[in-house]
Short mmCIF file of N, CA and C in Angstrom, two decimals:
data_model
loop_
_atom_site.label_atom_id
_atom_site.label_comp_id
_atom_site.label_asym_id
_atom_site.label_seq_id
_atom_site.Cartn_x
_atom_site.Cartn_y
_atom_site.Cartn_z
N MET A 965 143.29 98.87 138.95
CA MET A 965 142.33 98.70 137.39
C MET A 965 143.63 98.66 136.42
N LYS A 966 143.94 97.88 135.41
CA LYS A 966 144.65 97.84 134.85
C LYS A 966 144.17 98.48 133.51
N PRO A 967 145.04 99.95 133.12
CA PRO A 967 144.54 100.29 131.84
C PRO A 967 143.96 99.49 130.87
N PHE A 968 145.10 98.54 130.69
CA PHE A 968 144.71 97.89 129.20
C PHE A 968 145.06 96.28 129.64
N ALA A 969 144.35 95.22 128.79
CA ALA A 969 144.21 94.57 129.46
C ALA A 969 145.43 93.53 129.04
N TRP A 970 146.31 94.07 127.85
CA TRP A 970 147.24 92.91 127.00
C TRP A 970 148.31 93.39 127.61
N ASP A 971 149.03 94.16 128.42
CA ASP A 971 149.97 94.74 128.98
C ASP A 971 150.74 93.63 129.34
N ASP A 972 150.16 92.10 130.20
CA ASP A 972 150.65 91.37 130.57
C ASP A 972 150.77 90.19 129.84
N ASP A 973 149.57 90.35 128.84
CA ASP A 973 149.72 89.07 127.38
C ASP A 973 151.28 89.20 127.05
N VAL A 974 151.89 88.05 126.56
CA VAL A 974 152.68 87.35 126.25
C VAL A 974 152.32 86.84 124.54
N VAL A 975 153.02 87.40 123.38
CA VAL A 975 152.29 87.39 122.16
C VAL A 975 153.77 86.18 121.63
N GLN A 976 152.99 84.95 121.28
CA GLN A 976 154.82 84.14 120.88
C GLN A 976 154.79 84.20 119.20
N VAL A 977 155.59 84.41 118.67
CA VAL A 977 156.19 84.46 117.36
C VAL A 977 156.74 83.48 117.10
N PRO A 978 155.97 82.89 116.06
CA PRO A 978 156.34 81.74 115.74
C PRO A 978 157.62 81.62 114.53
N ARG A 979 158.55 81.11 114.76
CA ARG A 979 160.25 81.19 113.85
C ARG A 979 160.52 80.04 113.12
N GLY A 980 161.26 80.32 112.28
CA GLY A 980 161.74 79.21 111.46
C GLY A 980 162.67 78.75 111.70
N PRO A 981 163.32 77.31 110.99
CA PRO A 981 164.32 76.60 111.93
C PRO A 981 165.57 77.09 112.49
N GLU A 982 166.37 77.41 113.13
CA GLU A 982 167.37 77.79 113.50
C GLU A 982 168.64 77.82 112.28
N PRO A 983 169.02 79.22 111.69
CA PRO A 983 169.90 78.96 110.72
C PRO A 983 171.67 78.18 111.40
N GLY A 984 171.97 77.98 110.20
CA GLY A 984 173.23 77.18 110.36
C GLY A 984 172.94 75.83 111.21
N GLY A 985 173.85 74.65 110.94
CA GLY A 985 174.01 73.38 111.44
C GLY A 985 173.43 72.60 110.69
N LEU A 986 172.90 71.57 111.21
CA LEU A 986 172.56 70.31 110.17
C LEU A 986 171.53 70.61 109.14
N GLY A 987 170.42 71.58 109.59
CA GLY A 987 169.21 71.34 109.18
C GLY A 987 169.79 72.31 107.91
N GLY A 988 170.42 73.43 108.01
CA GLY A 988 170.62 74.80 106.80
C GLY A 988 171.65 73.84 106.13
N ALA A 989 172.63 72.99 106.59
CA ALA A 989 173.52 72.27 105.13
C ALA A 989 172.62 71.43 104.86
N TYR A 990 171.62 70.98 105.27
CA TYR A 990 170.87 69.91 104.78
C TYR A 990 169.80 70.31 103.35
N ARG A 991 169.16 71.92 104.01
CA ARG A 991 168.16 73.13 102.93
C ARG A 991 169.55 73.10 101.81
N ALA A 992 170.45 73.70 102.17
CA ALA A 992 171.03 74.49 100.93
C ALA A 992 171.29 73.16 99.91
N PHE A 993 172.41 72.26 100.80
CA PHE A 993 172.99 71.42 100.08
C PHE A 993 171.32 70.14 99.08
N GLY A 994 170.19 70.32 99.79
CA GLY A 994 169.17 70.11 98.99
C GLY A 994 168.99 71.20 97.65
N GLU A 995 168.61 71.77 97.97
CA GLU A 995 168.01 72.92 97.26
C GLU A 995 169.16 73.02 96.16
N THR A 996 170.40 72.55 95.73
CA THR A 996 171.68 72.23 95.04
C THR A 996 171.20 71.69 94.40
N LEU A 997 170.82 70.38 95.25
CA LEU A 997 170.76 68.92 94.02
C LEU A 997 169.65 69.36 93.25
N ARG A 998 168.79 69.92 93.75
CA ARG A 998 167.25 69.92 92.99
C ARG A 998 167.63 71.04 91.93
N GLY A 999 168.84 71.92 91.97
CA GLY A 999 168.60 72.91 90.61
C GLY A 999 169.43 71.77 89.52
N LEU A 1000 170.55 71.17 90.10
CA LEU A 1000 171.46 70.53 88.95
C LEU A 1000 170.79 69.32 88.52
N LYS A 1001 169.69 68.58 89.34
CA LYS A 1001 168.86 67.07 88.66
C LYS A 1001 167.88 68.19 88.03
N THR A 1002 167.44 69.40 87.67
CA THR A 1002 166.85 70.21 86.22
C THR A 1002 168.05 70.32 85.17
N THR A 1003 168.89 70.98 85.50
CA THR A 1003 169.97 70.74 84.76
C THR A 1003 170.29 69.93 84.23
N PHE A 1004 170.88 68.46 84.69
CA PHE A 1004 171.05 67.68 83.80
C PHE A 1004 170.11 66.79 83.32
N GLY A 1005 168.60 67.02 83.64
CA GLY A 1005 167.71 66.64 82.70
C GLY A 1005 167.54 67.65 81.99
N ARG A 1006 168.00 68.76 81.70
CA ARG A 1006 167.54 69.67 80.11
C ARG A 1006 168.67 68.98 79.10
N VAL A 1007 169.90 68.72 79.33
CA VAL A 1007 171.37 68.44 78.67
C VAL A 1007 170.62 67.13 78.18
N THR A 1008 170.57 66.56 78.79
CA THR A 1008 169.75 65.21 77.53
C THR A 1008 169.20 65.01 76.75
N GLU A 1009 168.37 66.23 76.55
CA GLU A 1009 167.23 66.82 75.76
C GLU A 1009 168.07 66.53 74.87
N GLY A 1010 168.92 67.23 74.41
CA GLY A 1010 169.46 67.51 72.92
C GLY A 1010 169.61 68.87 72.80
N HIS A 1011 170.33 69.17 71.38
CA HIS A 1011 169.83 70.47 70.73
C HIS A 1011 168.74 70.73 69.92
N TYR A 1012 168.61 71.88 69.52
CA TYR A 1012 167.81 72.16 68.37
C TYR A 1012 167.87 73.28 68.02
N THR A 1013 168.11 73.54 66.68
CA THR A 1013 168.72 74.78 65.98
C THR A 1013 167.97 75.08 65.09
N ILE A 1014 167.81 76.40 65.10
CA ILE A 1014 166.71 76.66 63.88
C ILE A 1014 167.24 77.65 63.05
N MET A 1015 167.24 77.48 61.76
CA MET A 1015 168.51 78.00 61.23
C MET A 1015 167.47 79.30 60.52
N TYR A 1016 167.96 80.08 60.83
CA TYR A 1016 167.30 81.63 60.79
C TYR A 1016 168.43 82.18 59.71
N PRO A 1017 168.11 83.09 58.44
CA PRO A 1017 166.55 83.02 58.46
C PRO A 1017 165.68 82.58 57.50
N GLU A 1018 166.11 81.08 57.17
CA GLU A 1018 165.09 80.24 56.07
C GLU A 1018 164.13 79.86 56.83
N GLU A 1019 163.98 79.42 58.30
CA GLU A 1019 163.42 79.09 59.04
C GLU A 1019 162.79 80.36 60.09
N LYS A 1020 161.73 80.02 60.35
CA LYS A 1020 161.10 81.25 61.14
C LYS A 1020 160.65 80.91 62.66
N THR A 1021 161.17 82.01 63.79
CA THR A 1021 161.25 80.97 65.26
C THR A 1021 159.60 81.63 65.23
N PRO A 1022 158.86 79.87 65.77
CA PRO A 1022 157.17 80.37 65.43
C PRO A 1022 157.09 81.01 66.74
N VAL A 1023 155.50 81.57 66.17
CA VAL A 1023 155.09 82.00 67.67
C VAL A 1023 153.57 82.30 67.83
N TYR A 1024 153.60 82.94 68.99
CA TYR A 1024 152.31 82.49 69.94
C TYR A 1024 150.88 82.96 69.16
N PRO A 1025 150.31 82.09 69.03
CA PRO A 1025 149.11 82.90 68.16
C PRO A 1025 148.44 84.63 68.21
N ARG A 1026 148.49 84.97 69.73
CA ARG A 1026 148.49 86.07 70.29
C ARG A 1026 149.45 87.03 70.20
N PHE A 1027 150.51 87.06 69.61
CA PHE A 1027 151.78 87.67 69.56
C PHE A 1027 150.93 89.09 68.59
N ARG A 1028 151.65 90.04 69.32
CA ARG A 1028 151.40 91.16 68.71
C ARG A 1028 152.76 91.97 67.90
N GLY A 1029 152.63 92.02 67.11
CA GLY A 1029 153.87 92.07 65.70
C GLY A 1029 153.64 93.32 64.91
N ARG A 1030 154.16 93.10 63.67
CA ARG A 1030 154.36 94.22 63.46
C ARG A 1030 152.70 95.26 62.74
N HIS A 1031 152.39 96.54 62.34
CA HIS A 1031 151.22 96.81 62.28
C HIS A 1031 151.23 97.00 60.62
N LYS A 1032 150.09 97.06 60.33
CA LYS A 1032 149.83 96.74 58.40
C LYS A 1032 148.14 98.16 58.88
N LEU A 1033 148.47 98.64 57.93
CA LEU A 1033 146.95 98.91 57.50
C LEU A 1033 146.41 98.06 56.48
N GLN A 1034 144.81 98.30 56.56
CA GLN A 1034 144.17 97.34 55.88
C GLN A 1034 143.57 97.63 54.97
N ARG A 1035 143.12 97.23 53.71
CA ARG A 1035 142.09 97.74 52.41
C ARG A 1035 140.75 97.19 52.37
N PHE A 1036 140.36 97.36 51.79
CA PHE A 1036 138.76 96.41 51.32
C PHE A 1036 139.22 95.83 50.31
N GLU A 1037 138.60 94.51 50.40
CA GLU A 1037 139.00 93.67 50.23
C GLU A 1037 138.83 93.49 48.13
N ASP A 1038 137.14 93.74 48.03
CA ASP A 1038 136.32 94.40 46.53
C ASP A 1038 136.65 95.15 46.44
N THR A 1039 136.98 96.53 47.19
CA THR A 1039 137.21 97.60 46.06
C THR A 1039 138.90 98.31 46.00
N GLY A 1040 139.24 98.21 47.33
CA GLY A 1040 140.76 98.03 47.20
C GLY A 1040 141.09 99.51 47.90
N LEU A 1041 139.96 100.12 48.26
CA LEU A 1041 140.08 100.99 49.32
C LEU A 1041 140.73 101.19 50.35
N GLU A 1042 141.56 101.88 50.86
CA GLU A 1042 141.85 101.80 52.51
C GLU A 1042 141.07 101.87 53.91
N LYS A 1043 140.91 101.07 54.77
CA LYS A 1043 139.87 101.46 55.67
C LYS A 1043 140.14 102.47 56.35
N CYS A 1044 141.51 103.00 56.37
CA CYS A 1044 141.88 104.52 57.28
C CYS A 1044 140.92 105.06 56.70
N VAL A 1045 140.22 106.12 58.02
CA VAL A 1045 139.03 107.40 57.39
C VAL A 1045 140.02 108.61 58.37
N GLY A 1046 141.37 108.29 59.26
CA GLY A 1046 142.07 109.52 59.36
C GLY A 1046 141.44 110.20 60.99
N CYS A 1047 140.60 109.09 61.64
CA CYS A 1047 139.82 109.66 62.70
C CYS A 1047 141.20 109.76 63.64
N SER A 1048 142.14 109.46 64.24
CA SER A 1048 143.41 109.84 64.37
C SER A 1048 142.83 109.24 65.88
N LEU A 1049 141.79 108.02 66.08
CA LEU A 1049 141.32 107.08 67.56
C LEU A 1049 142.13 106.63 67.93
N CYS A 1050 143.48 106.05 66.99
CA CYS A 1050 144.54 104.86 67.20
C CYS A 1050 145.93 105.80 67.80
N ALA A 1051 145.89 106.86 67.44
CA ALA A 1051 146.95 108.40 67.90
C ALA A 1051 146.46 108.56 69.19
N ALA A 1052 145.49 108.97 69.64
CA ALA A 1052 144.64 109.40 71.14
C ALA A 1052 144.78 107.44 72.16
N ALA A 1053 144.57 106.78 71.55
CA ALA A 1053 144.74 105.71 72.25
C ALA A 1053 146.04 105.08 72.70
N CYS A 1054 147.30 105.67 72.13
CA CYS A 1054 148.46 105.45 72.33
C CYS A 1054 149.41 105.75 73.34
N PRO A 1055 149.56 104.79 74.10
CA PRO A 1055 150.08 105.62 75.40
C PRO A 1055 151.86 105.75 75.50
N ALA A 1056 152.41 105.18 74.17
CA ALA A 1056 153.60 105.93 73.88
C ALA A 1056 153.83 107.04 73.16
N ASP A 1057 152.41 107.28 72.79
CA ASP A 1057 152.34 108.93 71.56
C ASP A 1057 153.60 108.66 70.37
N CYS A 1058 153.58 107.13 69.62
CA CYS A 1058 154.54 106.98 68.42
C CYS A 1058 153.04 106.69 67.11
N ILE A 1059 151.95 107.73 67.30
CA ILE A 1059 151.38 107.51 66.13
C ILE A 1059 151.15 108.84 65.91
N ARG A 1060 151.02 108.97 64.09
CA ARG A 1060 150.80 110.39 63.58
C ARG A 1060 150.19 110.00 62.56
N VAL A 1061 149.04 110.74 62.49
CA VAL A 1061 148.10 110.59 61.49
C VAL A 1061 147.63 112.08 61.02
N VAL A 1062 147.71 112.32 59.60
CA VAL A 1062 147.34 113.53 59.28
C VAL A 1062 146.24 113.29 58.27
N ALA A 1063 145.05 114.18 58.54
CA ALA A 1063 143.77 113.32 57.52
C ALA A 1063 143.95 114.86 56.50
N ALA A 1064 143.25 114.12 55.47
CA ALA A 1064 142.85 114.92 54.17
C ALA A 1064 141.58 114.53 53.70
N GLU A 1065 141.08 115.37 53.25
CA GLU A 1065 139.44 115.00 52.12
C GLU A 1065 139.96 114.39 51.26
N ASN A 1066 138.58 113.10 51.32
CA ASN A 1066 138.58 112.50 49.29
C ASN A 1066 137.98 113.71 48.63
N THR A 1067 138.26 113.52 47.53
CA THR A 1067 137.59 114.23 46.80
C THR A 1067 137.39 113.05 45.91
N PRO A 1068 136.10 113.26 44.32
CA PRO A 1068 135.99 112.90 43.84
C PRO A 1068 136.90 112.07 42.58
N ASP A 1069 137.91 113.41 42.27
CA ASP A 1069 138.97 112.50 41.32
C ASP A 1069 140.16 111.82 42.21
N ASN A 1070 139.97 112.35 43.48
CA ASN A 1070 141.64 111.37 44.34
C ASN A 1070 140.21 110.08 45.67
N GLN A 1071 139.72 109.48 45.33
CA GLN A 1071 138.98 108.82 46.31
C GLN A 1071 139.97 107.47 47.14
N VAL A 1072 140.28 107.89 47.93
CA VAL A 1072 141.53 106.99 48.80
C VAL A 1072 140.67 105.65 49.48
N SER A 1073 139.75 106.64 50.19
CA SER A 1073 138.86 105.60 51.63
C SER A 1073 137.58 105.63 51.15
N ALA A 1074 136.86 105.03 51.99
CA ALA A 1074 135.21 105.11 51.70
C ALA A 1074 134.49 105.52 52.03
N GLY A 1075 135.58 106.52 53.60
CA GLY A 1075 134.89 107.59 54.40
C GLY A 1075 134.89 109.38 53.41
N GLU A 1076 134.22 109.95 54.29
CA GLU A 1076 135.02 111.56 53.76
C GLU A 1076 136.55 111.74 53.60
N ARG A 1077 137.63 111.50 54.42
CA ARG A 1077 138.73 111.40 54.95
C ARG A 1077 139.17 110.08 54.36
N TYR A 1078 140.69 110.77 54.21
CA TYR A 1078 141.69 109.20 54.27
C TYR A 1078 142.43 109.28 55.07
N ALA A 1079 143.71 109.01 55.47
CA ALA A 1079 144.85 109.38 56.46
C ALA A 1079 146.09 109.76 55.21
N ALA A 1080 145.94 110.97 55.12
CA ALA A 1080 147.47 111.40 53.95
C ALA A 1080 148.57 111.11 54.29
N VAL A 1081 148.72 111.14 56.24
CA VAL A 1081 150.25 110.67 56.69
C VAL A 1081 149.63 109.91 57.58
N TYR A 1082 150.64 108.64 57.64
CA TYR A 1082 150.22 107.40 58.92
C TYR A 1082 151.53 106.79 59.27
N GLU A 1083 152.36 107.66 60.02
CA GLU A 1083 153.71 107.02 60.54
C GLU A 1083 153.53 106.68 61.83
N ILE A 1084 154.08 105.48 62.25
CA ILE A 1084 154.25 104.86 63.56
C ILE A 1084 156.09 105.03 64.15
N ASN A 1085 156.28 105.83 64.83
CA ASN A 1085 157.25 105.91 65.33
C ASN A 1085 158.14 104.01 65.95
N MET A 1086 158.81 102.93 64.93
CA MET A 1086 158.29 102.01 65.74
C MET A 1086 159.48 101.61 66.80
N SER A 1087 160.21 102.56 67.30
CA SER A 1087 161.63 102.54 67.93
C SER A 1087 160.86 102.97 69.44
N ARG A 1088 159.76 103.66 69.70
CA ARG A 1088 159.02 104.35 70.82
C ARG A 1088 157.77 103.22 70.97
N CYS A 1089 157.19 102.55 69.86
CA CYS A 1089 156.42 101.08 70.06
C CYS A 1089 156.21 100.29 70.93
N ILE A 1090 155.29 100.24 71.69
CA ILE A 1090 155.63 99.38 73.12
C ILE A 1090 154.88 97.89 72.79
N PHE A 1091 153.95 98.29 71.68
CA PHE A 1091 153.50 96.59 71.21
C PHE A 1091 152.43 96.41 71.99
N CYS A 1092 151.43 97.28 72.52
CA CYS A 1092 150.30 97.16 73.41
C CYS A 1092 148.93 96.52 72.78
N GLY A 1093 149.06 97.22 71.06
CA GLY A 1093 147.54 96.30 70.85
C GLY A 1093 146.36 97.48 71.28
N TYR A 1094 147.10 98.60 71.57
CA TYR A 1094 145.82 99.45 71.97
C TYR A 1094 145.35 100.21 70.68
N CYS A 1095 146.07 100.36 69.50
CA CYS A 1095 145.95 101.20 68.56
C CYS A 1095 144.97 100.59 67.68
N GLU A 1096 145.14 98.97 68.03
CA GLU A 1096 144.12 98.22 67.33
C GLU A 1096 142.44 98.10 67.78
N LEU A 1097 142.93 98.23 69.31
CA LEU A 1097 141.20 98.13 69.71
C LEU A 1097 140.59 99.19 69.83
N ALA A 1098 141.31 100.56 69.12
CA ALA A 1098 140.53 101.90 69.32
C ALA A 1098 140.21 102.03 67.90
N CYS A 1099 140.63 101.39 66.83
CA CYS A 1099 140.05 101.37 65.10
C CYS A 1099 138.74 100.80 65.18
N PRO A 1100 137.66 102.05 65.03
CA PRO A 1100 135.88 101.33 64.72
C PRO A 1100 135.98 101.14 63.61
N PHE A 1101 136.87 101.16 63.02
CA PHE A 1101 137.00 100.13 60.82
C PHE A 1101 137.95 99.58 61.13
N ASP A 1102 138.50 98.60 61.64
CA ASP A 1102 139.54 97.77 61.86
C ASP A 1102 140.65 97.90 60.80
N ALA A 1103 141.23 99.01 60.92
CA ALA A 1103 142.29 99.56 59.26
C ALA A 1103 143.44 99.04 60.15
N ILE A 1104 143.90 99.22 60.89
CA ILE A 1104 145.35 98.50 61.49
C ILE A 1104 144.98 97.52 62.26
N THR A 1105 145.89 96.51 62.31
CA THR A 1105 146.06 95.55 62.64
C THR A 1105 147.61 95.20 62.49
N MET A 1106 147.79 94.11 63.93
CA MET A 1106 148.95 93.70 63.98
C MET A 1106 149.23 92.40 64.11
N GLY A 1107 150.01 92.37 62.73
CA GLY A 1107 150.24 90.20 62.57
C GLY A 1107 151.27 90.29 63.31
N ASN A 1108 151.71 88.76 62.90
CA ASN A 1108 152.82 88.06 63.22
C ASN A 1108 154.05 88.41 63.39
N ASP A 1109 154.70 89.27 62.24
CA ASP A 1109 155.93 89.78 61.97
C ASP A 1109 156.42 90.17 62.88
N TYR A 1110 157.46 90.11 63.73
CA TYR A 1110 158.25 90.14 64.76
C TYR A 1110 159.66 91.26 63.99
N GLU A 1111 159.85 90.75 62.47
CA GLU A 1111 161.44 91.40 62.20
C GLU A 1111 160.94 92.72 61.14
N LEU A 1112 161.26 93.91 62.39
CA LEU A 1112 161.14 94.77 61.88
C LEU A 1112 161.60 95.64 60.66
N LEU A 1113 162.33 94.70 60.19
CA LEU A 1113 163.35 95.44 59.18
C LEU A 1113 162.36 94.96 57.89
N ALA A 1114 161.44 94.05 57.78
CA ALA A 1114 161.08 93.66 56.61
C ALA A 1114 160.50 94.64 55.53
N ASP A 1115 160.39 93.57 54.49
CA ASP A 1115 159.83 94.72 53.32
C ASP A 1115 158.58 96.21 53.64
N PRO A 1116 158.64 97.18 53.47
CA PRO A 1116 157.65 98.10 53.66
C PRO A 1116 156.76 97.44 53.08
N PRO A 1117 155.33 98.36 54.28
CA PRO A 1117 154.02 97.96 53.65
C PRO A 1117 153.77 98.57 52.25
N GLU A 1118 152.80 98.13 51.86
CA GLU A 1118 151.99 98.25 50.68
C GLU A 1118 152.07 99.97 50.56
N HIS A 1119 151.82 100.91 51.13
CA HIS A 1119 151.07 102.26 51.74
C HIS A 1119 151.91 102.98 52.60
N THR A 1120 152.71 103.72 52.14
CA THR A 1120 153.52 104.39 53.53
C THR A 1120 153.36 105.54 52.84
N PRO A 1121 152.45 105.93 53.38
CA PRO A 1121 152.29 107.94 53.11
C PRO A 1121 153.59 108.70 53.39
N LEU A 1122 153.90 110.00 52.32
CA LEU A 1122 154.87 110.59 52.59
C LEU A 1122 154.15 112.09 53.21
N ARG A 1123 155.13 112.71 53.58
CA ARG A 1123 154.93 114.05 54.31
C ARG A 1123 154.33 114.80 52.95
N ARG A 1124 153.54 115.41 53.15
CA ARG A 1124 153.58 116.56 51.85
C ARG A 1124 154.23 117.82 52.07
N GLU A 1125 154.43 118.70 51.67
CA GLU A 1125 155.42 119.31 51.65
C GLU A 1125 154.46 120.54 52.28
N GLY A 1126 155.56 121.10 53.11
CA GLY A 1126 155.64 121.95 54.07
C GLY A 1126 155.06 121.41 55.57
N GLU A 1127 155.08 120.35 55.45
CA GLU A 1127 155.17 119.54 56.72
C GLU A 1127 156.06 119.03 57.66
#
């Protein structure tokens, strides 16, 4: 009695074509010709030059670019209430929010608080869009601007003394 039934069985492993020879040369030369066909096909298309910065490169509709804090159109108050959910959702930890209380004399946002300091370290940002998704008030959006050195946003809060 044999301990295992498959000891005498031979398993055939399918192999690819033998390397070298006429078949190998045909495969290598055929792939080279296919690559050259693609290259020469693109040469006949011609050149298209975008005259940057007068003419901007078109971006896809879902492109996530520069961050922008939004305001209410009717009142002009900021939508950001300083809840720091965007900072908590950021995987790169590049957002810093310092909240302050609204007063009757200084009403900055529609809520009880506002973002006295809202900073994004753009050198660390990975443009994932999690901050935009985490915001319950749609206060932060990511536009189609890809130039990081564009004009500064309307409201860039400065640090208060002692921070």
